[in-house]
Structures are given as C-alpha cells and as structure tokens.
PDB file of C-alpha atoms in Angstrom:
ATOM      1  CA  LYS A 176       8.775   6.389  55.676  1.00 87.00           C
ATOM      2  CA  ALA A 177       6.917   8.164  52.918  1.00 87.00           C
ATOM      3  CA  LYS A 178       6.625  11.294  55.052  1.00 89.00           C
ATOM      4  CA  HIS A 179      10.431  11.567  55.091  1.00 90.00           C
ATOM      5  CA  VAL A 180      10.583  11.434  51.295  1.00 89.00           C
ATOM      6  CA  THR A 181       7.888  14.151  51.160  1.00 89.00           C
ATOM      7  CA  ALA A 182       9.871  16.320  53.599  1.00 91.00           C
ATOM      8  CA  LEU A 183      13.010  15.833  51.514  1.00 88.00           C
ATOM      9  CA  MET A 184      11.159  16.873  48.362  1.00 86.00           C
ATOM     10  CA  LYS A 185       9.883  20.021  50.098  1.00 86.00           C
ATOM     11  CA  ALA A 186      13.417  20.861  51.198  1.00 89.00           C
ATOM     12  CA  TRP A 187      14.732  20.454  47.650  1.00 85.00           C
ATOM     13  CA  GLU A 188      11.879  22.598  46.353  1.00 83.00           C
ATOM     14  CA  ALA A 189      12.768  25.322  48.886  1.00 85.00           C
ATOM     15  CA  GLU A 190      16.383  25.188  47.656  1.00 88.00           C
ATOM     16  CA  GLY A 191      15.157  25.678  44.074  1.00 83.00           C
ATOM     17  CA  LYS A 192      16.761  22.528  42.680  1.00 83.00           C
ATOM     18  CA  SER A 193      16.609  22.034  38.904  1.00 82.00           C
ATOM     19  CA  PRO A 194      14.180  19.573  37.300  1.00 81.00           C
ATOM     20  CA  GLN A 195      17.101  17.395  36.156  1.00 82.00           C
ATOM     21  CA  LEU A 196      18.464  17.166  39.692  1.00 84.00           C
ATOM     22  CA  LEU A 197      15.031  16.349  41.112  1.00 84.00           C
ATOM     23  CA  HIS A 198      14.562  13.516  38.600  1.00 84.00           C
ATOM     24  CA  ASN A 199      18.036  12.186  39.342  1.00 86.00           C
ATOM     25  CA  ARG A 200      17.706  12.294  43.112  1.00 87.00           C
ATOM     26  CA  LEU A 201      14.241  10.755  43.135  1.00 87.00           C
ATOM     27  CA  SER A 202      15.593   7.937  40.978  1.00 88.00           C
ATOM     28  CA  MET A 203      18.376   7.352  43.511  1.00 90.00           C
ATOM     29  CA  LEU A 204      15.872   7.343  46.362  1.00 89.00           C
ATOM     30  CA  ARG A 205      13.700   4.862  44.475  1.00 89.00           C
ATOM     31  CA  THR A 206      16.708   2.577  43.973  1.00 92.00           C
ATOM     32  CA  LEU A 207      17.656   2.781  47.661  1.00 92.00           C
ATOM     33  CA  ALA A 208      14.066   2.086  48.729  1.00 91.00           C
ATOM     34  CA  GLY A 209      14.050  -0.951  46.423  1.00 91.00           C
ATOM     35  CA  TRP A 210      17.212  -2.276  48.032  1.00 94.00           C
ATOM     36  CA  LEU A 211      15.599  -1.842  51.439  1.00 92.00           C
ATOM     37  CA  GLY A 212      12.426  -3.580  50.284  1.00 92.00           C
ATOM     38  CA  LYS A 213      10.340  -0.411  50.694  1.00 91.00           C
ATOM     39  CA  GLU A 214       9.527   0.513  47.089  1.00 86.00           C
ATOM     40  CA  GLN A 215       6.125   1.906  48.117  1.00 88.00           C
ATOM     41  CA  ILE A 216       7.556   4.847  50.095  1.00 90.00           C
ATOM     42  CA  VAL A 217       8.817   6.682  47.001  1.00 89.00           C
ATOM     43  CA  GLY A 218       6.148   8.046  44.685  1.00 87.00           C
ATOM     44  CA  HIS A 219       6.391   9.603  41.257  1.00 83.00           C
ATOM     45  CA  LEU A 220       7.724  13.119  40.824  1.00 81.00           C
ATOM     46  CA  ASP A 221       4.202  14.302  39.980  1.00 82.00           C
ATOM     47  CA  ASP A 222       3.132  13.222  43.479  1.00 84.00           C
ATOM     48  CA  TYR A 223       5.426  15.885  44.954  1.00 84.00           C
ATOM     49  CA  PHE A 224       5.529  18.663  42.366  1.00 82.00           C
ATOM     50  CA  PRO A 225       3.259  20.081  39.657  1.00 79.00           C
ATOM     51  CA  PRO A 226       4.220  18.749  36.195  1.00 78.00           C
ATOM     52  CA  GLU A 227       5.332  22.176  34.922  1.00 79.00           C
ATOM     53  CA  ARG A 228       7.876  22.373  37.777  1.00 78.00           C
ATOM     54  CA  THR A 229       9.607  19.140  36.793  1.00 75.00           C
ATOM     55  CA  ARG A 230       9.419  19.370  32.996  1.00 75.00           C
ATOM     56  CA  ARG A 231      12.845  18.952  31.465  1.00 70.00           C
ATOM     57  CA  VAL A 232      13.881  20.588  28.219  1.00 71.00           C
ATOM     58  CA  THR A 233      16.079  18.229  26.257  1.00 71.00           C
ATOM     59  CA  ALA A 234      15.987  19.817  22.795  1.00 73.00           C
ATOM     60  CA  ALA A 235      18.811  22.132  21.819  1.00 74.00           C
ATOM     61  CA  LYS A 236      17.875  25.788  21.526  1.00 79.00           C
ATOM     62  CA  GLN A 237      20.543  26.554  18.934  1.00 79.00           C
ATOM     63  CA  ASN A 238      22.548  24.548  16.445  1.00 78.00           C
ATOM     64  CA  ARG A 239      26.208  24.548  17.470  1.00 73.00           C
ATOM     65  CA  ALA A 240      27.475  22.545  14.515  1.00 76.00           C
ATOM     66  CA  TRP A 241      30.345  24.192  12.686  1.00 75.00           C
ATOM     67  CA  GLU A 242      28.674  23.966   9.289  1.00 77.00           C
ATOM     68  CA  ALA A 243      25.510  25.617  10.635  1.00 77.00           C
ATOM     69  CA  ASN A 244      27.637  28.501  11.911  1.00 78.00           C
ATOM     70  CA  GLY A 245      29.574  29.008   8.681  1.00 82.00           C
ATOM     71  CA  VAL A 246      32.760  27.207   9.735  1.00 83.00           C
ATOM     72  CA  ASP A 247      34.454  24.788   7.342  1.00 86.00           C
ATOM     73  CA  PRO A 248      35.631  21.758   9.388  1.00 86.00           C
ATOM     74  CA  LEU A 249      38.274  20.767   6.832  1.00 88.00           C
ATOM     75  CA  ALA A 250      39.785  24.251   6.965  1.00 87.00           C
ATOM     76  CA  MET A 251      39.735  24.062  10.780  1.00 87.00           C
ATOM     77  CA  ILE A 252      41.612  20.748  10.674  1.00 89.00           C
ATOM     78  CA  GLU A 253      44.288  22.335   8.477  1.00 89.00           C
ATOM     79  CA  LYS A 254      44.564  25.329  10.845  1.00 88.00           C
ATOM     80  CA  ALA A 255      44.746  22.982  13.835  1.00 87.00           C
ATOM     81  CA  LYS A 256      47.681  21.139  12.224  1.00 88.00           C
ATOM     82  CA  LEU A 257      49.634  24.398  12.453  1.00 89.00           C
ATOM     83  CA  VAL A 258      48.858  24.717  16.179  1.00 87.00           C
ATOM     84  CA  ASP A 259      48.988  21.116  17.413  1.00 86.00           C
ATOM     85  CA  SER A 260      48.890  17.834  15.485  1.00 88.00           C
ATOM     86  CA  ARG A 261      47.031  16.012  18.286  1.00 88.00           C
ATOM     87  CA  LEU A 262      44.313  18.664  18.239  1.00 89.00           C
ATOM     88  CA  ALA A 263      44.024  18.303  14.460  1.00 91.00           C
ATOM     89  CA  MET A 264      43.694  14.518  14.788  1.00 90.00           C
ATOM     90  CA  MET A 265      40.907  14.863  17.357  1.00 89.00           C
ATOM     91  CA  ILE A 266      38.969  17.323  15.193  1.00 91.00           C
ATOM     92  CA  ALA A 267      39.444  15.091  12.137  1.00 92.00           C
ATOM     93  CA  LEU A 268      38.152  12.038  14.017  1.00 91.00           C
ATOM     94  CA  GLN A 269      35.162  14.011  15.263  1.00 90.00           C
ATOM     95  CA  HIS A 270      34.377  15.282  11.782  1.00 91.00           C
ATOM     96  CA  HIS A 271      34.936  12.110   9.759  1.00 90.00           C
ATOM     97  CA  PHE A 272      33.671   9.536  12.261  1.00 88.00           C
ATOM     98  CA  ALA A 273      31.182  11.570  14.342  1.00 87.00           C
ATOM     99  CA  MET A 274      33.184  10.849  17.489  1.00 86.00           C
ATOM    100  CA  ARG A 275      32.528  12.717  20.691  1.00 87.00           C
ATOM    101  CA  VAL A 276      35.342  14.765  22.235  1.00 85.00           C
ATOM    102  CA  LYS A 277      35.981  12.153  24.921  1.00 87.00           C
ATOM    103  CA  GLU A 278      36.071   9.347  22.345  1.00 87.00           C
ATOM    104  CA  SER A 279      38.558  11.222  20.175  1.00 87.00           C
ATOM    105  CA  ILE A 280      40.864  11.990  23.118  1.00 85.00           C
ATOM    106  CA  LEU A 281      40.882   8.396  24.379  1.00 88.00           C
ATOM    107  CA  PHE A 282      40.930   6.782  20.906  1.00 87.00           C
ATOM    108  CA  ARG A 283      43.541   4.043  20.457  1.00 87.00           C
ATOM    109  CA  PRO A 284      43.844   3.372  16.708  1.00 86.00           C
ATOM    110  CA  ALA A 285      46.000   0.261  17.146  1.00 83.00           C
ATOM    111  CA  ASN A 286      43.048  -1.518  18.829  1.00 80.00           C
ATOM    112  CA  ALA A 287      40.292  -0.053  16.675  1.00 81.00           C
ATOM    113  CA  MET A 288      40.275  -1.921  13.367  1.00 81.00           C
ATOM    114  CA  ALA A 289      37.212  -4.120  12.868  1.00 82.00           C
ATOM    115  CA  GLU A 290      35.491  -6.025  10.069  1.00 79.00           C
ATOM    116  CA  ASP A 291      38.731  -6.591   8.132  1.00 80.00           C
ATOM    117  CA  GLY A 292      39.391  -2.864   7.776  1.00 76.00           C
ATOM    118  CA  ARG A 293      35.871  -1.836   6.865  1.00 86.00           C
ATOM    119  CA  ALA A 294      35.122  -0.252  10.259  1.00 87.00           C
ATOM    120  CA  ILE A 295      36.686   1.052  13.430  1.00 88.00           C
ATOM    121  CA  GLU A 296      35.425   0.230  16.891  1.00 89.00           C
ATOM    122  CA  ILE A 297      35.654   2.633  19.817  1.00 86.00           C
ATOM    123  CA  HIS A 298      35.907   1.210  23.330  1.00 86.00           C
ATOM    124  CA  ALA A 299      37.152   4.036  25.570  1.00 86.00           C
ATOM    125  CA  GLY A 300      35.080   7.110  26.318  1.00 78.00           C
ATOM    126  CA  THR A 301      31.783   5.845  24.932  1.00 81.00           C
ATOM    127  CA  LYS A 302      28.498   6.547  26.667  1.00 82.00           C
ATOM    128  CA  GLY A 303      27.615   3.744  29.021  1.00 82.00           C
ATOM    129  CA  GLY A 304      30.885   1.989  28.208  1.00 82.00           C
ATOM    130  CA  ARG A 305      29.276   0.308  25.203  1.00 87.00           C
ATOM    131  CA  PRO A 306      31.553  -0.103  22.179  1.00 87.00           C
ATOM    132  CA  ARG A 307      30.585   1.923  19.109  1.00 87.00           C
ATOM    133  CA  ARG A 308      31.363   0.857  15.569  1.00 89.00           C
ATOM    134  CA  TYR A 309      31.922   3.346  12.741  1.00 88.00           C
ATOM    135  CA  PRO A 310      32.021   2.045   9.171  1.00 89.00           C
ATOM    136  CA  ILE A 311      34.781   3.334   6.924  1.00 89.00           C
ATOM    137  CA  ILE A 312      32.817   4.283   3.810  1.00 91.00           C
ATOM    138  CA  SER A 313      35.010   6.908   2.158  1.00 91.00           C
ATOM    139  CA  GLN A 314      38.617   7.379   1.142  1.00 92.00           C
ATOM    140  CA  ALA A 315      38.778  10.507   3.332  1.00 92.00           C
ATOM    141  CA  GLN A 316      37.845   8.436   6.401  1.00 90.00           C
ATOM    142  CA  TRP A 317      40.489   5.846   5.554  1.00 91.00           C
ATOM    143  CA  ASP A 318      43.108   8.577   5.038  1.00 92.00           C
ATOM    144  CA  VAL A 319      42.267  10.135   8.425  1.00 91.00           C
ATOM    145  CA  PHE A 320      42.451   6.764  10.161  1.00 90.00           C
ATOM    146  CA  VAL A 321      45.842   5.941   8.603  1.00 90.00           C
ATOM    147  CA  TRP A 322      47.204   9.400   9.471  1.00 91.00           C
ATOM    148  CA  VAL A 323      46.031   9.117  13.094  1.00 89.00           C
ATOM    149  CA  ARG A 324      47.246   5.517  13.425  1.00 89.00           C
ATOM    150  CA  ASP A 325      50.728   6.367  12.107  1.00 87.00           C
ATOM    151  CA  GLU A 326      51.090   9.533  14.227  1.00 86.00           C
ATOM    152  CA  VAL A 327      49.965   7.815  17.418  1.00 85.00           C
ATOM    153  CA  ALA A 328      52.151   4.754  16.810  1.00 84.00           C
ATOM    154  CA  ALA A 329      55.211   7.043  16.727  1.00 78.00           C
ATOM    155  CA  GLY A 330      54.507   8.306  20.258  1.00 70.00           C
ATOM    156  CA  SER A 331      55.025   6.661  23.631  1.00 68.00           C
ATOM    157  CA  GLU A 332      51.335   6.579  24.554  1.00 73.00           C
ATOM    158  CA  LYS A 333      49.080   4.774  22.145  1.00 82.00           C
ATOM    159  CA  ARG A 334      46.072   7.115  22.375  1.00 82.00           C
ATOM    160  CA  VAL A 335      45.321  10.317  20.487  1.00 83.00           C
ATOM    161  CA  GLY A 336      45.245  12.581  23.560  1.00 83.00           C
ATOM    162  CA  TRP A 337      48.379  14.337  24.722  1.00 83.00           C
ATOM    163  CA  SER A 338      50.705  11.889  26.484  1.00 78.00           C
ATOM    164  CA  ASP A 339      51.537  14.218  29.373  1.00 80.00           C
ATOM    165  CA  CYS A 340      47.875  14.857  30.295  1.00 82.00           C
ATOM    166  CA  THR A 341      45.206  13.182  32.333  1.00 81.00           C
ATOM    167  CA  PHE A 342      41.868  12.927  30.537  1.00 84.00           C
ATOM    168  CA  GLU A 343      40.466  15.951  32.400  1.00 84.00           C
ATOM    169  CA  HIS A 344      43.506  18.064  31.528  1.00 84.00           C
ATOM    170  CA  ALA A 345      43.373  16.910  27.894  1.00 83.00           C
ATOM    171  CA  GLN A 346      39.679  17.786  27.670  1.00 85.00           C
ATOM    172  CA  ASN A 347      40.342  21.264  29.090  1.00 84.00           C
ATOM    173  CA  GLN A 348      43.265  21.740  26.712  1.00 82.00           C
ATOM    174  CA  PHE A 349      41.119  20.668  23.754  1.00 81.00           C
ATOM    175  CA  HIS A 350      38.385  23.178  24.573  1.00 83.00           C
ATOM    176  CA  ARG A 351      40.934  25.927  25.242  1.00 82.00           C
ATOM    177  CA  LEU A 352      42.673  25.364  21.890  1.00 83.00           C
ATOM    178  CA  ILE A 353      39.540  25.303  19.742  1.00 79.00           C
ATOM    179  CA  LYS A 354      38.324  28.663  21.029  1.00 74.00           C
TER     180      LYS A 354
END
C-alpha cells in the first residue's frame, strides 16, 4: 500500500540516503509496483521529500582533463610506453578516439573496422551496451589504430587489456599505473 512506500521513504530519510540513491530506489519501487499492477501506490519523489533534499548535482565541479591541468597527453603516451605498452595503447585510444577507460580496456581492434576503414566501432564496454562509432579523420588516429591492432594481434588475447587480468583487475591496474 501507499503507506508502506511512505514508511520506507521515511526510513531512508532517517538513514540519510543520498539524492541519487533515493531517485534510484524510488524508480525500482515504481517498476515493481507497475509489474504488480499497482502503479498508483508510488508517488513522485517530491511527494515524500522537499525538492532541495532530492536535488542532484550532475555538473562537474572541476575539469579533470589532462590538457586543462597542464599535462600533455602525447608526452604521457610516450612515458607510458616505457612502463607498459598496454597502458600506452589504452591512453592513446582514449586520447585519439575519446574512448572511456572501460572501452579502451575491452577494445578488440580485429573486430572494430567499419565503413571500409573510415571508422572504428566499439562493442564491448559501451554505456548501455550500444555500439559506438568513431570516425578516423586524421593520420594520427590511423597510426594509433594500426599500432594497437598489430600489438594486440601478436598476443594470445585479442583485446587491449592485459591478458592475465579480469576486467576489474585491469581497471584497477590502469588507475594504479596512471597515478
């Protein structure tokens, strides 16, 4: 009943749950109520909390981009080559193709060519599982793709991430190495 949802909201308020968590949990409750055919028992977040309590801040407070912090990404790629070639490939893919960390770790260059070599398509690690297509518009991008493709093809596993790591371990290793 609606009174149970209200009691649950009061309990979460007493626990001091974050606005993001409140939005997420109310959404789950709304979905469950819909499955049960009782959509009317779950109200809007504003029905349970004042708007200032549930306001989410989604804008970044500081720019974390390397260029904005005085770091040259190309120099970092060269330094990374001295430490670990896989790390350097991931950073290069992130810089030249705007890939996310997860996309660069799970990237499989052998499966990525699209549009007769004018673009690459990413399937693994994308948000929502939707493929993303990156056009190859510069010689530097093509050079990075060829380098990554050739290096990965020489290994036993056909993805950029370290072959002896699970994704979680590779992600931790990536963040540890770039610090």
